[in-house]
Coordinates of C-alpha atoms and ligand atoms in Angstrom, one line a residue:
M1 CA 91.4 79.4 113.8
E2 CA 90.3 82.8 114.8
H3 CA 90.4 85.5 112.2
P4 CA 91.6 88.6 114.0
L5 CA 93.1 90.4 111.1
N6 CA 91.3 92.9 108.9
V7 CA 92.9 94.1 105.7
Y8 CA 92.0 96.7 103.1
N9 CA 91.4 94.9 99.8
T10 CA 92.1 97.2 96.8
L11 CA 89.9 95.0 94.7
T12 CA 86.7 95.4 96.8
R13 CA 87.7 98.9 98.1
K14 CA 87.0 98.0 101.7
K15 CA 88.4 96.4 104.8
E16 CA 87.7 92.7 105.0
I17 CA 88.3 90.0 107.5
F18 CA 91.4 88.0 106.4
I19 CA 90.5 84.4 105.9
P20 CA 93.1 82.3 104.2
L21 CA 92.0 79.8 101.5
Q22 CA 93.8 76.9 103.1
E23 CA 94.3 77.5 106.8
P24 CA 96.8 77.7 108.4
Y25 CA 98.7 78.3 105.2
V26 CA 98.9 81.7 103.6
G27 CA 100.3 82.4 100.1
M28 CA 101.6 85.9 99.6
Y29 CA 103.1 87.4 96.5
V30 CA 104.8 90.8 96.3
C31 CA 106.3 92.5 93.3
G32 CA 110.0 92.8 94.0
P33 CA 112.6 95.1 92.5
T34 CA 113.8 95.6 88.9
V35 CA 117.5 95.1 89.2
Y36 CA 119.2 97.6 87.0
G37 CA 119.8 100.3 89.6
D38 CA 120.2 101.0 93.3
A39 CA 117.3 100.7 95.6
H40 CA 115.7 103.9 96.8
L41 CA 113.3 104.9 99.5
G42 CA 110.3 103.7 97.5
H43 CA 111.8 100.2 97.4
A44 CA 112.3 100.3 101.1
R45 CA 108.7 101.3 101.8
S46 CA 107.2 98.4 99.8
A47 CA 109.7 95.9 101.2
I48 CA 109.1 97.1 104.8
T49 CA 105.3 97.2 104.5
F50 CA 105.1 93.6 103.3
D51 CA 107.8 92.5 105.7
V52 CA 105.6 93.7 108.6
L53 CA 102.6 91.8 107.1
F54 CA 104.8 88.7 106.7
R55 CA 106.0 89.0 110.3
Y56 CA 102.5 89.6 111.7
L57 CA 100.9 86.7 109.8
K58 CA 103.5 84.4 111.3
Q59 CA 103.0 86.1 114.7
I60 CA 99.3 85.2 114.7
G61 CA 100.0 81.6 113.8
Y62 CA 99.8 81.3 110.0
K63 CA 102.4 79.4 108.0
V64 CA 103.3 81.8 105.3
R65 CA 104.9 81.2 101.9
Y66 CA 106.1 84.6 100.8
V67 CA 107.2 84.9 97.2
R68 CA 108.9 88.1 96.1
N69 CA 110.2 88.2 92.6
I70 CA 113.2 89.8 90.9
T71 CA 112.4 91.5 87.6
D72 CA 115.6 90.9 85.6
V73 CA 114.6 90.5 82.0
G74 CA 115.2 94.2 81.5
H75 CA 111.9 95.8 80.8
L76 CA 111.3 99.5 81.3
E77 CA 109.9 100.0 84.7
H78 CA 106.5 101.3 83.8
D79 CA 106.1 100.6 80.1
A80 CA 106.8 97.0 79.3
D81 CA 105.9 97.6 75.6
A82 CA 108.4 100.4 74.8
G83 CA 111.1 97.8 74.3
E84 CA 114.2 99.4 75.7
D85 CA 116.1 97.0 77.8
K86 CA 117.7 98.9 80.7
I87 CA 119.8 95.9 81.8
A88 CA 121.2 95.4 78.4
K89 CA 121.9 99.2 78.1
K90 CA 123.7 99.2 81.4
A91 CA 125.6 96.1 80.4
K92 CA 126.8 97.6 77.2
L93 CA 127.8 100.8 78.9
E94 CA 129.8 99.1 81.6
Q95 CA 131.1 96.2 79.4
L96 CA 129.4 93.6 81.6
E97 CA 127.3 90.6 80.9
P98 CA 123.6 91.4 81.5
M99 CA 123.5 88.8 84.2
E100 CA 126.5 90.5 85.8
V101 CA 124.4 93.7 86.0
V102 CA 121.5 91.7 87.5
Q103 CA 123.8 90.1 90.1
I104 CA 125.4 93.4 91.1
Y105 CA 122.1 95.1 91.8
M106 CA 120.5 92.0 93.3
N107 CA 123.4 91.7 95.8
S108 CA 123.1 95.3 96.6
Y109 CA 119.3 95.1 97.1
H110 CA 119.8 92.1 99.4
K111 CA 122.4 94.0 101.4
N112 CA 120.1 97.0 101.8
M113 CA 117.2 94.8 102.8
E114 CA 119.4 93.1 105.4
M115 CA 120.4 96.4 106.8
L116 CA 116.7 97.4 107.0
N117 CA 116.1 94.1 108.8
V118 CA 113.7 93.0 106.1
L119 CA 113.4 89.2 106.3
P120 CA 114.2 87.3 103.1
P121 CA 111.1 85.9 101.4
S122 CA 110.4 82.2 101.2
I123 CA 111.1 82.1 97.5
E124 CA 112.7 84.8 95.4
P125 CA 112.2 83.7 91.7
Q126 CA 113.9 85.6 88.9
A127 CA 111.8 86.3 85.8
S128 CA 114.8 85.2 83.6
G129 CA 114.6 81.7 85.1
H130 CA 110.9 81.4 84.3
I131 CA 110.7 82.1 80.6
I132 CA 109.1 78.7 79.9
E133 CA 106.3 79.4 82.3
Q134 CA 105.7 82.8 80.8
E135 CA 105.6 81.3 77.3
A136 CA 103.1 78.7 78.5
L137 CA 100.9 81.5 79.9
T138 CA 101.0 83.3 76.6
E139 CA 100.1 80.1 74.8
E140 CA 97.1 79.6 77.0
I141 CA 95.8 83.1 76.5
L142 CA 96.3 82.7 72.8
A143 CA 94.4 79.4 72.8
H144 CA 91.5 81.1 74.7
G145 CA 91.3 83.7 72.0
F146 CA 92.3 86.7 74.1
A147 CA 95.6 87.4 72.4
Y148 CA 96.9 87.7 68.9
E149 CA 100.3 87.4 67.2
S150 CA 101.6 90.3 65.2
E151 CA 105.1 90.5 63.6
G152 CA 106.6 88.0 66.0
S153 CA 105.1 89.6 69.1
V154 CA 102.0 88.6 71.0
Y155 CA 99.6 91.1 72.4
F156 CA 96.8 90.8 74.9
D157 CA 93.5 91.8 73.2
V158 CA 92.1 94.1 75.8
V159 CA 89.1 95.2 73.7
K160 CA 88.0 91.6 73.2
Y161 CA 88.6 90.7 76.8
S162 CA 86.5 93.6 78.0
K163 CA 83.5 92.3 76.1
Y164 CA 83.4 89.3 78.5
H165 CA 85.2 90.5 81.6
H166 CA 85.8 93.7 83.5
Y167 CA 89.1 95.2 82.5
G168 CA 89.6 98.0 85.1
V169 CA 88.2 95.9 88.0
L170 CA 91.2 96.7 90.2
S171 CA 92.1 100.2 89.1
G172 CA 88.6 101.5 88.6
R173 CA 89.5 102.7 85.2
N174 CA 87.0 102.7 82.4
I175 CA 87.8 100.9 79.2
D176 CA 86.0 103.5 77.0
D177 CA 88.0 106.4 78.7
M178 CA 91.2 104.4 78.1
L179 CA 90.4 103.9 74.5
N180 CA 89.7 107.6 74.1
T181 CA 92.7 108.9 75.9
T182 CA 95.5 106.3 75.1
R183 CA 97.5 107.8 72.3
E184 CA 99.3 105.7 69.7
L185 CA 103.0 105.5 70.5
D186 CA 105.7 105.3 67.9
G187 CA 106.5 101.9 66.6
Q188 CA 103.4 100.3 68.2
E189 CA 101.4 100.1 65.0
E190 CA 101.6 96.3 65.2
K191 CA 99.0 96.4 68.0
H192 CA 95.3 96.3 67.1
N193 CA 94.6 98.8 69.8
P194 CA 96.9 101.1 71.9
V195 CA 95.5 99.7 75.1
D196 CA 96.7 96.2 74.2
F197 CA 99.8 95.1 76.1
A198 CA 102.6 92.7 75.2
L199 CA 102.7 89.1 76.3
W200 CA 105.7 88.4 74.1
K201 CA 108.0 90.9 72.3
K202 CA 110.1 90.1 69.4
A203 CA 113.7 91.3 70.2
Q204 CA 115.2 94.0 68.1
P205 CA 118.7 93.1 66.7
E206 CA 120.5 95.1 69.5
H207 CA 118.5 93.5 72.2
I208 CA 120.8 91.1 74.2
M209 CA 118.5 89.4 76.6
R210 CA 116.4 87.1 74.3
W211 CA 115.0 83.7 74.3
P212 CA 113.5 81.4 71.6
S213 CA 109.7 81.0 71.4
P214 CA 107.1 79.8 68.9
W215 CA 106.6 83.4 67.8
S216 CA 110.2 84.9 67.6
N217 CA 113.4 85.2 69.5
G218 CA 112.4 87.7 72.1
F219 CA 111.4 88.2 75.7
P220 CA 108.2 88.1 77.7
G221 CA 106.1 91.2 78.5
W222 CA 106.6 92.5 82.0
H223 CA 103.2 91.6 83.4
C224 CA 103.6 87.9 82.5
E225 CA 106.3 87.1 85.1
C226 CA 104.1 87.8 88.2
T227 CA 101.1 85.8 86.9
A228 CA 103.3 82.9 85.8
M229 CA 105.5 82.8 88.9
G230 CA 102.7 83.5 91.4
R231 CA 100.8 80.5 89.9
K232 CA 103.8 78.3 89.8
Y233 CA 104.7 78.7 93.5
L234 CA 101.3 79.6 95.1
G235 CA 98.8 77.8 92.9
N236 CA 95.9 79.0 90.8
H237 CA 94.3 80.7 93.7
F238 CA 96.2 82.3 96.5
D239 CA 95.6 84.8 99.4
I240 CA 97.6 88.0 99.0
H241 CA 99.2 90.0 96.2
G242 CA 101.0 93.1 97.2
G243 CA 103.0 96.0 95.8
G244 CA 103.2 99.7 95.6
M245 CA 100.2 101.7 94.5
D246 CA 102.0 102.7 91.4
L247 CA 101.7 99.1 90.2
I248 CA 97.8 99.0 90.3
F249 CA 97.7 100.2 86.8
P250 CA 98.8 98.8 84.4
H251 CA 100.8 96.0 86.1
H252 CA 98.2 94.5 88.4
E253 CA 95.3 95.2 86.2
C254 CA 97.0 93.3 83.5
E255 CA 97.9 90.5 85.9
I256 CA 94.2 90.0 86.7
A257 CA 93.3 90.0 83.0
Q258 CA 96.0 87.4 82.2
A259 CA 94.8 85.2 85.0
V260 CA 91.1 85.4 84.0
A261 CA 92.0 85.0 80.3
S262 CA 94.1 81.9 81.0
Q263 CA 92.4 80.0 83.8
G264 CA 88.9 81.5 83.7
D265 CA 88.9 83.3 87.1
Q266 CA 91.1 85.5 89.3
M267 CA 94.0 84.1 91.2
V268 CA 94.2 86.6 94.0
H269 CA 91.9 87.0 97.0
Y270 CA 93.3 90.1 98.7
W271 CA 95.1 92.8 96.7
M272 CA 97.1 95.1 99.0
H273 CA 99.0 98.2 98.0
N274 CA 101.3 100.6 99.9
N275 CA 101.2 104.3 99.2
M276 CA 104.2 106.3 97.8
I277 CA 106.9 108.4 99.3
T278 CA 107.1 112.1 98.4
V279 CA 110.2 114.2 99.0
N280 CA 109.6 117.6 100.4
G281 CA 106.1 117.4 99.1
Q282 CA 107.1 116.4 95.6
K283 CA 106.8 113.0 93.8
M284 CA 110.1 111.1 93.9
G285 CA 111.7 110.8 90.5
K286 CA 115.1 110.6 88.8
S287 CA 114.4 113.5 86.6
L288 CA 113.6 115.7 89.6
G289 CA 116.9 114.8 91.3
N290 CA 115.1 113.9 94.5
S291 CA 115.2 110.1 94.2
I292 CA 117.5 109.3 97.1
M293 CA 119.1 105.9 97.1
L294 CA 119.2 103.9 100.3
H295 CA 123.0 103.8 100.4
E296 CA 122.9 107.6 100.2
F297 CA 120.7 107.8 103.3
F298 CA 123.1 105.4 105.1
S299 CA 126.2 107.5 104.1
G300 CA 124.6 110.9 104.1
N301 CA 126.1 111.6 100.6
H302 CA 123.2 113.4 98.8
P303 CA 122.7 117.1 98.4
L304 CA 119.2 116.9 100.0
L305 CA 120.5 115.1 103.1
E306 CA 121.7 117.1 106.1
Q307 CA 123.3 114.0 107.7
S308 CA 123.5 110.2 107.4
Y309 CA 120.5 108.2 108.6
S310 CA 120.7 104.7 110.0
P311 CA 118.7 101.9 108.4
M312 CA 116.6 101.6 111.6
S313 CA 115.7 105.3 111.6
I314 CA 114.5 104.9 108.0
R315 CA 112.5 101.8 108.9
F316 CA 111.0 103.5 111.9
F317 CA 110.2 106.6 109.9
I318 CA 108.3 104.5 107.3
L319 CA 106.4 102.6 110.0
Q320 CA 105.3 105.8 111.7
A321 CA 102.8 106.3 108.8
H322 CA 100.1 103.9 107.9
Y323 CA 101.1 102.0 104.8
R324 CA 98.1 103.4 102.8
S325 CA 99.0 107.0 103.6
T326 CA 101.6 109.0 101.8
V327 CA 104.9 109.6 103.6
D328 CA 106.7 112.8 103.0
F329 CA 110.4 112.7 103.4
S330 CA 112.2 115.7 104.9
N331 CA 115.3 115.9 107.1
E332 CA 113.2 117.3 109.9
A333 CA 110.8 114.3 109.8
L334 CA 113.6 111.8 109.7
Q335 CA 115.5 113.5 112.5
A336 CA 112.3 113.4 114.6
S337 CA 112.0 109.7 113.9
E338 CA 115.6 109.2 114.9
K339 CA 115.0 110.9 118.2
G340 CA 111.8 109.0 118.8
L341 CA 113.5 105.7 118.1
S342 CA 116.3 106.4 120.5
R343 CA 113.8 107.3 123.2
L344 CA 112.2 103.9 122.7
M345 CA 115.5 102.1 122.8
E346 CA 116.7 103.9 125.9
A347 CA 113.4 103.1 127.7
Y348 CA 113.8 99.5 126.7
G349 CA 117.3 99.6 128.1
H350 CA 116.0 100.9 131.4
L351 CA 113.3 98.3 131.6
S352 CA 115.6 95.4 132.5
K353 CA 117.0 97.5 135.4
L354 CA 113.6 98.4 136.9
E355 CA 113.0 96.8 140.3
A356 CA 109.7 95.1 141.0
S357 CA 107.4 96.3 143.8
P358 CA 104.6 94.5 145.6
T359 CA 102.0 96.8 143.9
S360 CA 101.8 98.8 140.7
S361 CA 100.8 102.5 141.1
I362 CA 100.5 103.0 137.4
E363 CA 98.3 101.3 134.8
V364 CA 100.1 99.0 132.4
K365 CA 97.2 96.7 131.6
D366 CA 96.4 95.5 128.1
L367 CA 99.3 97.2 126.2
C368 CA 99.9 94.0 124.3
S369 CA 96.3 93.5 123.3
K370 CA 96.0 97.2 122.4
C371 CA 99.0 96.7 120.0
A372 CA 97.3 93.5 118.6
E373 CA 94.1 95.5 118.1
A374 CA 96.0 98.1 116.1
M375 CA 97.8 95.5 113.9
N376 CA 94.5 93.8 113.3
D377 CA 93.0 97.0 112.0
D378 CA 94.8 96.8 108.6
L379 CA 98.3 97.0 110.1
N380 CA 98.0 100.2 111.9
T381 CA 101.6 100.6 112.8
P382 CA 101.4 104.3 113.9
I383 CA 99.0 103.3 116.6
V384 CA 101.3 100.4 117.7
I385 CA 104.1 102.9 117.9
S386 CA 102.0 105.3 120.0
R387 CA 101.2 102.4 122.4
L388 CA 105.0 101.7 122.6
F389 CA 105.4 105.4 123.6
D390 CA 102.8 104.8 126.3
A391 CA 105.1 102.1 127.6
V392 CA 108.1 104.5 127.4
R393 CA 106.2 107.1 129.6
I394 CA 105.4 104.3 132.2
I395 CA 109.0 103.1 132.2
N396 CA 110.4 106.6 132.6
T397 CA 108.0 107.5 135.4
V398 CA 109.0 104.4 137.3
K399 CA 112.7 104.9 136.6
D400 CA 112.4 108.5 138.1
G401 CA 110.9 107.0 141.2
N402 CA 107.5 108.5 140.7
A403 CA 105.6 105.2 140.4
T404 CA 106.0 101.5 141.1
L405 CA 105.4 98.3 139.0
T406 CA 104.9 94.7 139.9
A407 CA 107.1 92.0 138.4
E408 CA 104.1 90.9 136.3
D409 CA 103.6 94.4 134.9
I410 CA 107.3 94.7 134.1
K411 CA 107.0 91.4 132.2
E412 CA 104.0 92.8 130.3
L413 CA 106.2 95.8 129.3
Q414 CA 109.0 93.5 128.2
E415 CA 106.6 91.5 126.1
V416 CA 105.1 94.5 124.4
F417 CA 108.6 95.5 123.3
Q418 CA 109.7 92.1 122.3
T419 CA 106.6 91.2 120.4
Y420 CA 105.6 94.5 118.8
L421 CA 108.8 96.6 118.5
F422 CA 111.2 93.8 117.7
D423 CA 109.3 90.8 116.3
V424 CA 106.4 92.5 114.4
L425 CA 107.7 95.9 113.5
G426 CA 111.1 94.4 112.9
M427 CA 113.1 97.0 114.7
K428 CA 116.5 96.2 116.2
D429 CA 118.8 98.0 118.5
E430 CA 121.5 99.3 116.3
A431 CA 123.6 100.6 119.1
T432 CA 124.2 97.0 120.2
S433 CA 123.8 95.1 117.0
T434 CA 125.9 96.8 114.4
G435 CA 128.0 99.0 116.5
G436 CA 125.9 101.9 115.5
Q437 CA 125.4 102.6 111.8
E438 CA 125.5 106.3 112.4
A439 CA 128.7 106.2 114.4
Y440 CA 130.3 104.1 111.7
G441 CA 129.3 106.6 109.0
K442 CA 130.8 109.4 111.0
A443 CA 134.0 107.4 111.5
V444 CA 134.4 107.0 107.7
D445 CA 133.6 110.7 107.2
L446 CA 136.3 111.5 109.8
L447 CA 138.9 109.4 108.1
L448 CA 138.1 111.1 104.8
S449 CA 138.5 114.5 106.3
V450 CA 141.9 113.5 107.7
R451 CA 142.8 112.4 104.2
Q452 CA 141.5 115.7 102.8
Q453 CA 143.8 117.5 105.2
A454 CA 146.7 115.3 104.3
K455 CA 146.1 116.1 100.6
A456 CA 146.0 119.8 101.4
N457 CA 149.4 119.4 103.1
K458 CA 150.7 117.4 100.1
D459 CA 151.2 114.4 102.4
W460 CA 150.4 111.9 99.6
A461 CA 151.6 108.9 101.7
T462 CA 148.9 109.4 104.3
S463 CA 146.3 110.3 101.8
D464 CA 147.0 107.2 99.7
K465 CA 147.2 105.0 102.8
I466 CA 143.7 106.0 103.9
R467 CA 142.2 105.6 100.5
N468 CA 143.9 102.2 99.8
E469 CA 143.0 100.8 103.2
L470 CA 139.3 101.9 103.0
T471 CA 139.2 100.4 99.5
A472 CA 140.7 97.2 100.8
I473 CA 137.9 97.0 103.5
G474 CA 135.3 97.3 100.8
F475 CA 134.5 101.1 100.6
E476 CA 134.3 102.8 97.3
I477 CA 135.8 106.2 97.5
K478 CA 135.0 108.8 94.9
D479 CA 136.8 112.2 94.8
T480 CA 134.6 115.2 94.2
K481 CA 135.1 118.9 94.0
E482 CA 134.0 119.3 97.6
G483 CA 136.1 116.5 99.0
A484 CA 135.2 112.8 98.7
E485 CA 132.2 110.6 98.7
W486 CA 132.0 107.0 99.9
K487 CA 129.8 104.0 99.8
L488 CA 130.2 100.5 100.9
G489 CA 130.8 98.6 97.6
V490 CA 129.2 95.3 96.8
Ligands
LIG1 ZN1 104.7 92.2 89.6

């Protein structure tokens, strides 16, 4: 096989020719969502980035096994050692079984992904279903002397490991700096060193999600699941491991350490990371109140949003930036994407109506190969999109009668849309597919404003009817001071 694709490998810090270990098969693992809350724009970026990679690998002829996990044993997102189980907390708060919480957010994640036209992975393993594999990994690391048991928990011995191997190989962090700057956290005195991380944690009495193990009733450390499940489904050595840049340290650094400490070498050939999304120039975060959920984009119900945005305008907005650059969200930027996307879709609509001429008076040549070239250069989707806009200009010139195209050139244009806009970038025409997400959002808003008016007129029958019937269809209506908010329930 040819090897047209070049990807940036975080591990070697350079672009490399992508050569799979077992052609034509490609094994790809991406860290999926933690399921104790709704998915936000950051989730969408990671899912869309690796969806495009998945689509493109298949497009160029590889057979891809794409594994994307579900983190559902309730760790804290960025500190697996701190011990608070967010799923259990939510379960207690809402009087649900922890697995009910998991299911609710997993369903809602899947629904969001489907709306964003993100293809389902080949395997979607849940951490809670792979406790045995994670215990086996812990046992191996213990047997090789790179972990120790302490008070029923098992910790990875980072200091000992770094005497033999390079801890920091992926993130570029230096172990001595880490030792000097990592402060001791409360309740972590059972660790030999603050940089050590948990492979197994003994459960506190209030901890609901717990499993038996040789060390205690407890739960695996967060980093274990991806090493154990990646190995189970893709083997000891596989091609690609992806995720957001925020996962490079500690999560992926720890995954590498776990692999080397258990099997003697690294599992992953190419590490790929997508950059983050900022909101009006600021980092996205719950505490900043700027973490906008996907359903809020789709409904427009968020103080920072001027309107609702369709899933495809979100997808297009994300793909207009290279995956390794930051993307800054603003209403202005999203509205520009929305306009750009409708120009593309309109031109595509005109394309089928163009009449062929004996000669072309405008250059179409090589648009497909130019798109391929851009994709091969580390998935340069913004360049692909600018090539598609070249196609739009050609189509509009011909439509306005200012140029002619042969049947062959019209076919080339059709192909560039079909292959790159639809198959590879994964865009779809919402106006024809879902009846228009935006129009649908506006229709619900309209119904709620009629209900608001009815309430103002004390016409309770009409007001209740609208509420009840929307609820029966599956909408969740929440009354607020300003009126009412809605979302499509799960
Ligand atoms: Zn992971």
